[in-house]
PDB file of C-alpha atoms in Angstrom:
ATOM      1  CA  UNK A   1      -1.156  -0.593  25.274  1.00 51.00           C
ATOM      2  CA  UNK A   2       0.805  -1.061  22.362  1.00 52.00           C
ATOM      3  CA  UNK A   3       0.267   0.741  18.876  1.00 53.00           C
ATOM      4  CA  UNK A   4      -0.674  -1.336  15.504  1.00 53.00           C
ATOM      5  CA  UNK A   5       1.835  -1.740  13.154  1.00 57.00           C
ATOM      6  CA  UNK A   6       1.574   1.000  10.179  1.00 65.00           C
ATOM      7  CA  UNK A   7       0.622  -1.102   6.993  1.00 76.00           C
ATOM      8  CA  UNK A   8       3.297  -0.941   4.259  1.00 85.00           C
ATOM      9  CA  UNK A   9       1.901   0.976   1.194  1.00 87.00           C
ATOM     10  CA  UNK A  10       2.801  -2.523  -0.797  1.00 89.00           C
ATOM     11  CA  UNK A  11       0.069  -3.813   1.984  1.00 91.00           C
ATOM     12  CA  UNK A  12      -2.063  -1.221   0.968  1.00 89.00           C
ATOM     13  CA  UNK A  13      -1.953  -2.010  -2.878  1.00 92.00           C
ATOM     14  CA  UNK A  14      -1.977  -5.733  -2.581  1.00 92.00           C
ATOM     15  CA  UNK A  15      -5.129  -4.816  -0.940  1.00 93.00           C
ATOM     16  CA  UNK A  16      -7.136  -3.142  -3.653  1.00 94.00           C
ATOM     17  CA  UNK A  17      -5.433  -5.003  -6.683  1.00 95.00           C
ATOM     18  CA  UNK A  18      -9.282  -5.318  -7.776  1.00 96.00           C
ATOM     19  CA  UNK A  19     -11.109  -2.100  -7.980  1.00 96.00           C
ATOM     20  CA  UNK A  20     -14.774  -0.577  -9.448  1.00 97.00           C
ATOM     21  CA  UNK A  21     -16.278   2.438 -10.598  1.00 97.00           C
ATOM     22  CA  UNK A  22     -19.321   2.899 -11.929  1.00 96.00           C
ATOM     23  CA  UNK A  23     -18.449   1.683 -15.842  1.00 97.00           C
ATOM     24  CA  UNK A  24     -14.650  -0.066 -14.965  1.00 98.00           C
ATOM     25  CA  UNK A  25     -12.966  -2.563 -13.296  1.00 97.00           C
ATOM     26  CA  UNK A  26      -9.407  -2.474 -12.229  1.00 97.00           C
ATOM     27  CA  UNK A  27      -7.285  -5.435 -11.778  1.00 97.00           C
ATOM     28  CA  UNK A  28      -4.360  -6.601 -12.623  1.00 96.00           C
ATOM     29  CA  UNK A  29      -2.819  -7.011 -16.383  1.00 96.00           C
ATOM     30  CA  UNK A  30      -2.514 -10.641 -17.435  1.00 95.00           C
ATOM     31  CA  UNK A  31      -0.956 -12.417 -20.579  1.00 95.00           C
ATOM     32  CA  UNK A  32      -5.078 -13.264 -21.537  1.00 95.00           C
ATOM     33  CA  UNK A  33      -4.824  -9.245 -22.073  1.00 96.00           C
ATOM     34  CA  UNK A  34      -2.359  -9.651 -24.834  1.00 96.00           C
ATOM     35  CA  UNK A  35      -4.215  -9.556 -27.633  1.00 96.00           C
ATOM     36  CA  UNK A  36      -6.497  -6.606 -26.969  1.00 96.00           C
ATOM     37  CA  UNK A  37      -3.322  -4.546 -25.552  1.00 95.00           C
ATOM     38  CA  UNK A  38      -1.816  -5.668 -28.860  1.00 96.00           C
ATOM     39  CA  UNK A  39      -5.146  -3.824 -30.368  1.00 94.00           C
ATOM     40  CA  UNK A  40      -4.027  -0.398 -29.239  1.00 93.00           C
ATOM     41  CA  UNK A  41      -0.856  -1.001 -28.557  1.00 94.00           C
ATOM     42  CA  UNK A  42      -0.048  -1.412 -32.130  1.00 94.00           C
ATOM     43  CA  UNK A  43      -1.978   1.946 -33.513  1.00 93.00           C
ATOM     44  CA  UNK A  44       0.973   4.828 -33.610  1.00 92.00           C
ATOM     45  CA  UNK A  45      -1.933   7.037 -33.146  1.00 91.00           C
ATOM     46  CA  UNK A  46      -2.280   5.986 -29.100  1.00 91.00           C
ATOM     47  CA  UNK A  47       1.182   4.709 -28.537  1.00 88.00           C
ATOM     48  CA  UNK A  48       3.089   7.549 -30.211  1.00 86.00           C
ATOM     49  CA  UNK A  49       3.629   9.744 -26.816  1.00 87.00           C
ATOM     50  CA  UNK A  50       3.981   6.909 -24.384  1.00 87.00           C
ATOM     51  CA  UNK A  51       5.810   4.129 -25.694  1.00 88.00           C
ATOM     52  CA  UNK A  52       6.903   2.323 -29.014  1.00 87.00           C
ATOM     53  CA  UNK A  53       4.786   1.117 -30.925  1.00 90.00           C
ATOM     54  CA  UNK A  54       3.967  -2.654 -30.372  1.00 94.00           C
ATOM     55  CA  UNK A  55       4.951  -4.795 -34.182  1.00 95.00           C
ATOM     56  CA  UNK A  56       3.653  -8.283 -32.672  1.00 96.00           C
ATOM     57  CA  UNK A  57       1.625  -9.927 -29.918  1.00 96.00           C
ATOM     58  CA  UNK A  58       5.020 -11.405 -28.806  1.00 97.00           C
ATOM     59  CA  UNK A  59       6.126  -8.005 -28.050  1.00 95.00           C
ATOM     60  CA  UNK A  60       2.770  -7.108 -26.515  1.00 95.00           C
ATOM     61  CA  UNK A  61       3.617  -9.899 -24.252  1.00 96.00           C
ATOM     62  CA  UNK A  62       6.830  -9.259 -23.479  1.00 95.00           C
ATOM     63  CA  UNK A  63       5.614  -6.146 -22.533  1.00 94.00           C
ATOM     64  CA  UNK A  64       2.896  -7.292 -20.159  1.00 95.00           C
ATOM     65  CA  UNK A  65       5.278  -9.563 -18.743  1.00 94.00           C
ATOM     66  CA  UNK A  66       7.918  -7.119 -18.028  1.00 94.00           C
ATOM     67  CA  UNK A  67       5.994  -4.138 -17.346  1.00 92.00           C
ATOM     68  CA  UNK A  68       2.968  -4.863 -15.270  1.00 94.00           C
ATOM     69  CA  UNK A  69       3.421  -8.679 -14.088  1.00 92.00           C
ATOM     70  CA  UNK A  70       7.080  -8.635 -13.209  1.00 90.00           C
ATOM     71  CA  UNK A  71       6.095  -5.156 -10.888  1.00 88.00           C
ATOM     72  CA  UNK A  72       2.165  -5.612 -10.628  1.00 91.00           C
ATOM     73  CA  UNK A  73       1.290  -4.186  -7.624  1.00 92.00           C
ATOM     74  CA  UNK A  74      -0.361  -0.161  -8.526  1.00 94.00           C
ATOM     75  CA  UNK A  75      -0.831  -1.315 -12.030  1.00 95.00           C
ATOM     76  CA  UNK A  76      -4.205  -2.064 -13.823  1.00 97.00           C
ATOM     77  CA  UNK A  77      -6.199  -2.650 -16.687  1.00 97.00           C
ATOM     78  CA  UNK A  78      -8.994  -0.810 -17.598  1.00 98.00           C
ATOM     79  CA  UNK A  79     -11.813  -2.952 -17.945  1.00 98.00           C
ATOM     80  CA  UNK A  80     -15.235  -2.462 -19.156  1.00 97.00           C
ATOM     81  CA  UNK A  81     -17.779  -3.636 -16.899  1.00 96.00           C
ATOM     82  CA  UNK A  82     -20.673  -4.191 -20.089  1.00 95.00           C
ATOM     83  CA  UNK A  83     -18.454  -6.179 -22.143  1.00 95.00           C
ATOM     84  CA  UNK A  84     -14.890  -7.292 -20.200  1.00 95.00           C
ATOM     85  CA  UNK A  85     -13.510  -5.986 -23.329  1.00 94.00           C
ATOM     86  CA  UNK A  86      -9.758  -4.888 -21.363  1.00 96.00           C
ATOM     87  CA  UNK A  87      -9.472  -1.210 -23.228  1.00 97.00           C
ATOM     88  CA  UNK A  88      -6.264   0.313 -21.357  1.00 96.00           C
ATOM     89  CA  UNK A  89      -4.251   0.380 -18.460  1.00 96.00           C
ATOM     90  CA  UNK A  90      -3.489   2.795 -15.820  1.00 97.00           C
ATOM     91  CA  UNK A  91      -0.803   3.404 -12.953  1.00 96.00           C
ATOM     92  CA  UNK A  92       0.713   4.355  -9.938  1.00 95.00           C
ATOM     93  CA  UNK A  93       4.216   4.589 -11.052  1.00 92.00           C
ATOM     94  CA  UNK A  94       7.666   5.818  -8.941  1.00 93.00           C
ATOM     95  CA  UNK A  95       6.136   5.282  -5.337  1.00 93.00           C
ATOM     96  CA  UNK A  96       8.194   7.059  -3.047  1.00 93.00           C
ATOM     97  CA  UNK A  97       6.854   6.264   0.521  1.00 90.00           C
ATOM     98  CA  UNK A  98       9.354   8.019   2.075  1.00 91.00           C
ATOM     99  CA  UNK A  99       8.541  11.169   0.931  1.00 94.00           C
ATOM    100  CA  UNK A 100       5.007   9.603   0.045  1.00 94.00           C
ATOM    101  CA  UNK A 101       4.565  10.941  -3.440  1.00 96.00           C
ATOM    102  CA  UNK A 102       3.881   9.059  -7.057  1.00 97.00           C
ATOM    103  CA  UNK A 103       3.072   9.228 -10.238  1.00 97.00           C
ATOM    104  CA  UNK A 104       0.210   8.540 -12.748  1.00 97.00           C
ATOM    105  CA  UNK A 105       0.187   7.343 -15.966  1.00 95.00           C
ATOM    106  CA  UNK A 106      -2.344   6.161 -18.035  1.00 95.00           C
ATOM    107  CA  UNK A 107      -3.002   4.552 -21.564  1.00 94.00           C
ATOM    108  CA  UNK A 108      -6.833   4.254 -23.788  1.00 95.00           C
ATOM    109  CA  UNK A 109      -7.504   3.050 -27.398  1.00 95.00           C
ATOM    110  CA  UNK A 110      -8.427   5.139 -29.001  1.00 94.00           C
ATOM    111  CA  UNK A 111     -11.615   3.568 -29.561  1.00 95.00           C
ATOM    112  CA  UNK A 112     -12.686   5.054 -26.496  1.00 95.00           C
ATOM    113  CA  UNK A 113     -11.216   8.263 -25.975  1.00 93.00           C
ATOM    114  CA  UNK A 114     -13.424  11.095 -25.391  1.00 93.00           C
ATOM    115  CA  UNK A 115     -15.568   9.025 -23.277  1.00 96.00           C
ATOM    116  CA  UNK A 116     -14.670  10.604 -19.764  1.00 96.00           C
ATOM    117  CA  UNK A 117     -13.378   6.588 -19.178  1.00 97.00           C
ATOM    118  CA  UNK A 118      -9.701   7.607 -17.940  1.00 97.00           C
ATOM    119  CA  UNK A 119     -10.805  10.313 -15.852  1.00 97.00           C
ATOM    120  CA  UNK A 120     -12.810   7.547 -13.841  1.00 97.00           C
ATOM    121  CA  UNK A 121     -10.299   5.317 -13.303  1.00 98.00           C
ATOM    122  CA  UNK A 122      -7.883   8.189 -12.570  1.00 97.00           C
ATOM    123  CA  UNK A 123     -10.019   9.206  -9.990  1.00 97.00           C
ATOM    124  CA  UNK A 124     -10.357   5.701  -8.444  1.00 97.00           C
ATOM    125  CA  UNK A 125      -6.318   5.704  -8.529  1.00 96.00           C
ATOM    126  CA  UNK A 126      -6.282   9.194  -6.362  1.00 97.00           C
ATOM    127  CA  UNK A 127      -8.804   7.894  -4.075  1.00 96.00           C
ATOM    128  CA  UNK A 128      -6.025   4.984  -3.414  1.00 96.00           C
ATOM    129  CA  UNK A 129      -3.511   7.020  -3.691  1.00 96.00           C
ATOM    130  CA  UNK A 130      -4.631   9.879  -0.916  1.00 96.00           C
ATOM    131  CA  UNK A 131      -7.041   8.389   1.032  1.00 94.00           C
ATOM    132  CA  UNK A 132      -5.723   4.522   1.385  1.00 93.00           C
ATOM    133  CA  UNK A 133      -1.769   5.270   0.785  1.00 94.00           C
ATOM    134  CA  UNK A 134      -1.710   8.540   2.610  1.00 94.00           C
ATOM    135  CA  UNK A 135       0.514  10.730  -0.306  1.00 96.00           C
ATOM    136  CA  UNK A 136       0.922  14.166  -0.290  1.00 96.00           C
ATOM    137  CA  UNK A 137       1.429  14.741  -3.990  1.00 98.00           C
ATOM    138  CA  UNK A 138       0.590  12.834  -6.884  1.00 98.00           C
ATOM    139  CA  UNK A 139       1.776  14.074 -10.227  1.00 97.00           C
ATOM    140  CA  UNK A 140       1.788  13.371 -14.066  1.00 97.00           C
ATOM    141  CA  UNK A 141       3.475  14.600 -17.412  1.00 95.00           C
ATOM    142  CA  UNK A 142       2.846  14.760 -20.525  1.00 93.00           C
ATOM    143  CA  UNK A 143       4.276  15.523 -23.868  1.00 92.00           C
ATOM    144  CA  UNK A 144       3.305  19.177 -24.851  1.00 94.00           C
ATOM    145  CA  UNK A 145       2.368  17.916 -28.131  1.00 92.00           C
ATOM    146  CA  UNK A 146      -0.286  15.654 -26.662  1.00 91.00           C
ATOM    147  CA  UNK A 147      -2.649  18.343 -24.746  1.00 91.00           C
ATOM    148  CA  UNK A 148      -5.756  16.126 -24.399  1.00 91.00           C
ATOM    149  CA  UNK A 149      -3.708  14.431 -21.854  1.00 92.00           C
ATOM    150  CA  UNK A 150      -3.720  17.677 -20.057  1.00 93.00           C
ATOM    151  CA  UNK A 151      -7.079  17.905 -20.343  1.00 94.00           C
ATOM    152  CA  UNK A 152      -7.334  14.412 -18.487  1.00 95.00           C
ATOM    153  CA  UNK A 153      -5.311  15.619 -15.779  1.00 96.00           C
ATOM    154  CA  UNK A 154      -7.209  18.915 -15.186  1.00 96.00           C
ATOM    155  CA  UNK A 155     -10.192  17.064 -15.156  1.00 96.00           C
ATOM    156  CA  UNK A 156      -8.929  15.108 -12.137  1.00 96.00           C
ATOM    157  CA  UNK A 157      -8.367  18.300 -10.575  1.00 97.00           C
ATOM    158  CA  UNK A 158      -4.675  18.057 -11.225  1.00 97.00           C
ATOM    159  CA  UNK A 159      -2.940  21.837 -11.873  1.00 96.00           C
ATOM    160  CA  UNK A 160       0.190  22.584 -14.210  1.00 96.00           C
ATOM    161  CA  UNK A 161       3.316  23.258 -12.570  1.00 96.00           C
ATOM    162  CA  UNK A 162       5.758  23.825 -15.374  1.00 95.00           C
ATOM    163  CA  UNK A 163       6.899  23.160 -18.939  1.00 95.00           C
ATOM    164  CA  UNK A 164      10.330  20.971 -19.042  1.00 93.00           C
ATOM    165  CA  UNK A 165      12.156  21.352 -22.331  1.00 93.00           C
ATOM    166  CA  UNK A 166      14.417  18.135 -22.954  1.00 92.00           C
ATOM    167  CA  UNK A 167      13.218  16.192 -20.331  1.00 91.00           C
ATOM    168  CA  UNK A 168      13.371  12.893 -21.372  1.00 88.00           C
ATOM    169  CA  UNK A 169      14.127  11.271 -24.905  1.00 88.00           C
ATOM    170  CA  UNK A 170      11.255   9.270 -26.691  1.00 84.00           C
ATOM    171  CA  UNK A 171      11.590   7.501 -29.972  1.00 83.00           C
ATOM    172  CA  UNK A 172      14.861   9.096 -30.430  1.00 86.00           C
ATOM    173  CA  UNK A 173      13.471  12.755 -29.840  1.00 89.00           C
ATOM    174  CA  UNK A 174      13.976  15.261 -27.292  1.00 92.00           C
ATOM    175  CA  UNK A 175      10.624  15.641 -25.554  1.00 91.00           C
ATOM    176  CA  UNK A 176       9.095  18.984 -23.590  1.00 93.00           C
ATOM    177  CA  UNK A 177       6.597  18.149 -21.164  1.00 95.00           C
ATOM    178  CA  UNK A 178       4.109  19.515 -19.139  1.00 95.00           C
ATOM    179  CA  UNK A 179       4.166  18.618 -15.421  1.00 96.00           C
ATOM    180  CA  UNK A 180       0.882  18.264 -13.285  1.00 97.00           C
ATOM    181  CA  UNK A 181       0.485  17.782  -9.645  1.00 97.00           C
ATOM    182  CA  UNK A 182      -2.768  17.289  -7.412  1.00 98.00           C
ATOM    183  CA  UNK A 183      -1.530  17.435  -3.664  1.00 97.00           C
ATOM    184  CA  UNK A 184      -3.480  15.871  -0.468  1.00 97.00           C
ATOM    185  CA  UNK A 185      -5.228  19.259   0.438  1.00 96.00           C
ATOM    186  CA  UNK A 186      -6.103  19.786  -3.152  1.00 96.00           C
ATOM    187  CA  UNK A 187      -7.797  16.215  -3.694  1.00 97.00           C
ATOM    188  CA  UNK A 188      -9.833  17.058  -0.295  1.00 95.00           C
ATOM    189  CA  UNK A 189     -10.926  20.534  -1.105  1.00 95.00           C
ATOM    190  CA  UNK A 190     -12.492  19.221  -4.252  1.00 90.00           C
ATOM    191  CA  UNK A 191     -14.496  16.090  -2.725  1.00 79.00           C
TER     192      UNK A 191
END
């Protein structure tokens, strides 16, 4: 009798490109998302931790082109299921499937933060993640300066793990973040 192959994890995310939750769907970014990217992308207030701040909707599609079509696969926009009004994006970033770990990252305008709307399709992302990818350890920074990303993360049942001072440069800045981690055992204790 022989044994199946394994699926690849790139098998695995070509295989739930298109996602729901209760209020969101996930699917791929397009260049049709350009202009409401461009929305948020362009407010320093949302894009001042995470990346620069968009000046045009030619850089917004750059962006989109680059970023999350050229590499799509484990990359989404967050959709709104009332209105499929495209409000932010979220990812699985720095798969490493052989020592079967990632990273999440997330961006919301701001014209829905505080709605518990990342934390859902965070959640959808670790289900993938741990129960469909098989990782042991998903993780997430963020800059110390922006703690309601924390907050986001220990929502999702994510738990600090350090503070690291100068570890990476944004804008021209040294940045301190905080590192989070959720590990397989973790993300089954709390279902």
């Amino acid at each position: 009798m022989s044994i199946p192959p394994v699926k690849s994890m790139a098998l695995h995310l070509a295989e739930h490109r298109f996602m729901e939750t209760e209020r969101l769907l996930l699917r791929p970014v397009d260049l049709i998302d350009a202009a409401s990217m461009y929305d948020y992308a362009s407010d320093e207030e949302v894009s001042q931790f995470v990346f620069p701040t968009h000046q045009s909707i030619q850089e917004t599609q750059q962006a989109i082109a680059e970023f999350f079509i050229n590499n799509s696969l484990g990359k989404y926009a967050i959709v709104l299921k009332e209105t499929q009004q495209m409000i932010g994006t979220i990812d699985l970033q720095n798969i490493d499937e052989k020592n079967r770990k990632a990273e999440i990252g997330y961006t919301l305008s701001k014209n829905y933060w505080g709605q518990g709307l990342v934390p859902e399709a965070a959640k959808q992302l670790l289900w993938l993640a741990f129960c469909q990818l098989k990782l042991n350890v998903v993780s997430a920074i963020h800059d110390i300066d922006n703690p309601n990303s924390g907050r986001v993360m220990e929502k999702i049942g994510m738990q600090p793990v350090g503070i690291f001072p100068n570890y990476m440069i944004h804008k021209g800045k040294n940045v301190t973040v905080a590192i989070y981690c959720l590990t397989i055992d973790d993300y089954h204790a709390l279902k």
